[in-house]
PDB file of C-alpha atoms in Angstrom:
ATOM      1  CA  PRO A 586       6.766 -24.925   7.939  1.00 84.00           C
ATOM      2  CA  LYS A 587       6.636 -21.371   6.390  1.00 89.00           C
ATOM      3  CA  LEU A 588       3.546 -20.389   8.800  1.00 92.00           C
ATOM      4  CA  PHE A 589       5.499 -21.879  11.901  1.00 90.00           C
ATOM      5  CA  ALA A 590       8.533 -20.131  11.072  1.00 92.00           C
ATOM      6  CA  LYS A 591       6.968 -16.994  10.053  1.00 93.00           C
ATOM      7  CA  SER A 592       5.066 -16.767  13.670  1.00 93.00           C
ATOM      8  CA  ILE A 593       8.137 -17.043  15.620  1.00 92.00           C
ATOM      9  CA  ALA A 594      10.131 -14.630  13.745  1.00 94.00           C
ATOM     10  CA  GLU A 595      10.843 -11.429  14.344  1.00 94.00           C
ATOM     11  CA  LYS A 596      11.704 -10.685  10.786  1.00 95.00           C
ATOM     12  CA  PRO A 597       9.119 -12.758   8.791  1.00 94.00           C
ATOM     13  CA  ASP A 598       9.685 -11.012   5.561  1.00 95.00           C
ATOM     14  CA  GLU A 599      13.090 -12.759   5.788  1.00 95.00           C
ATOM     15  CA  VAL A 600      11.829 -16.480   6.004  1.00 96.00           C
ATOM     16  CA  VAL A 601      12.019 -18.485   3.098  1.00 96.00           C
ATOM     17  CA  VAL A 602      11.043 -22.107   2.738  1.00 95.00           C
ATOM     18  CA  GLU A 603      12.073 -24.115  -0.228  1.00 95.00           C
ATOM     19  CA  SER A 604      11.260 -27.664  -1.019  1.00 93.00           C
ATOM     20  CA  PHE A 605      12.405 -30.353  -3.657  1.00 92.00           C
ATOM     21  CA  GLU A 606      12.229 -33.756  -4.062  1.00 92.00           C
ATOM     22  CA  ARG A 607      15.227 -36.191  -4.105  1.00 89.00           C
ATOM     23  CA  SER A 608      15.511 -39.616  -5.011  1.00 85.00           C
ATOM     24  CA  ARG A 609      13.070 -42.402  -4.542  1.00 84.00           C
ATOM     25  CA  GLY A 610      10.292 -39.791  -3.302  1.00 83.00           C
ATOM     26  CA  THR A 611      12.376 -38.333  -0.347  1.00 91.00           C
ATOM     27  CA  ILE A 612      11.593 -34.606   0.146  1.00 92.00           C
ATOM     28  CA  SER A 613      13.770 -32.095   1.224  1.00 93.00           C
ATOM     29  CA  VAL A 614      12.600 -28.817   3.011  1.00 93.00           C
ATOM     30  CA  THR A 615      15.058 -26.031   3.603  1.00 95.00           C
ATOM     31  CA  VAL A 616      14.001 -23.044   6.089  1.00 95.00           C
ATOM     32  CA  LYS A 617      16.065 -19.648   5.679  1.00 95.00           C
ATOM     33  CA  MET A 618      15.570 -16.787   7.868  1.00 95.00           C
ATOM     34  CA  ALA A 619      17.211 -14.126   9.686  1.00 95.00           C
ATOM     35  CA  GLU A 620      20.448 -15.122  11.451  1.00 93.00           C
ATOM     36  CA  GLU A 621      18.874 -13.987  14.899  1.00 93.00           C
ATOM     37  CA  ASP A 622      15.764 -15.891  14.121  1.00 94.00           C
ATOM     38  CA  ILE A 623      17.059 -19.191  13.936  1.00 94.00           C
ATOM     39  CA  GLY A 624      17.696 -19.612  17.641  1.00 94.00           C
ATOM     40  CA  LYS A 625      13.904 -19.268  17.972  1.00 93.00           C
ATOM     41  CA  LEU A 626      13.251 -21.889  15.418  1.00 93.00           C
ATOM     42  CA  ILE A 627      15.606 -24.614  16.900  1.00 94.00           C
ATOM     43  CA  GLY A 628      14.305 -23.783  20.356  1.00 94.00           C
ATOM     44  CA  LYS A 629      15.798 -24.615  23.842  1.00 95.00           C
ATOM     45  CA  GLY A 630      17.633 -27.679  23.651  1.00 96.00           C
ATOM     46  CA  GLY A 631      16.303 -28.186  19.810  1.00 95.00           C
ATOM     47  CA  ARG A 632      12.584 -28.758  20.920  1.00 95.00           C
ATOM     48  CA  ASN A 633      11.170 -26.557  18.435  1.00 93.00           C
ATOM     49  CA  ILE A 634      13.023 -27.667  15.316  1.00 93.00           C
ATOM     50  CA  GLU A 635      12.465 -31.468  16.302  1.00 94.00           C
ATOM     51  CA  ALA A 636       8.699 -30.922  17.085  1.00 93.00           C
ATOM     52  CA  LEU A 637       8.592 -29.369  13.458  1.00 93.00           C
ATOM     53  CA  ARG A 638      10.381 -32.478  12.024  1.00 92.00           C
ATOM     54  CA  SER A 639       8.395 -34.961  13.641  1.00 93.00           C
ATOM     55  CA  LEU A 640       5.142 -33.331  12.775  1.00 92.00           C
ATOM     56  CA  LEU A 641       6.091 -33.246   8.822  1.00 90.00           C
ATOM     57  CA  ARG A 642       7.374 -36.770   9.160  1.00 89.00           C
ATOM     58  CA  ALA A 643       4.210 -37.922  10.556  1.00 91.00           C
ATOM     59  CA  ALA A 644       2.492 -36.133   7.590  1.00 89.00           C
ATOM     60  CA  SER A 645       4.485 -37.851   5.077  1.00 89.00           C
ATOM     61  CA  LEU A 646       3.722 -41.009   6.662  1.00 88.00           C
ATOM     62  CA  ARG A 647       0.289 -40.872   4.766  1.00 86.00           C
ATOM     63  CA  GLU A 648       2.090 -40.736   1.154  1.00 85.00           C
ATOM     64  CA  ARG A 649       4.797 -43.282   2.322  1.00 88.00           C
ATOM     65  CA  ARG A 650       7.691 -40.131   1.794  1.00 89.00           C
ATOM     66  CA  ARG A 651      10.574 -39.420   3.562  1.00 90.00           C
ATOM     67  CA  VAL A 652      10.776 -35.549   4.651  1.00 92.00           C
ATOM     68  CA  PHE A 653      14.200 -33.788   5.804  1.00 91.00           C
ATOM     69  CA  VAL A 654      14.034 -30.287   7.214  1.00 92.00           C
ATOM     70  CA  ASP A 655      17.266 -28.357   7.436  1.00 91.00           C
ATOM     71  CA  LEU A 656      18.108 -24.919   8.247  1.00 92.00           C
ATOM     72  CA  ALA A 657      20.098 -22.521   6.138  1.00 85.00           C
TER      73      ALA A 657
END
């Protein structure tokens, strides 16, 4: 998620991605970036953020874990 967020951000220095494990193996990923870049990450109609969430969910299936992506 960090590489994707940095690649679309106008201020890539401000991109911060944090992850931590919740209960029962669930992983929470929080993406923080400049306010003007959040719209680009979300994308038109939410397409970009949903694509990112789908990719992370698919990757997490191998390990049988759930991943949630939130924007801060």
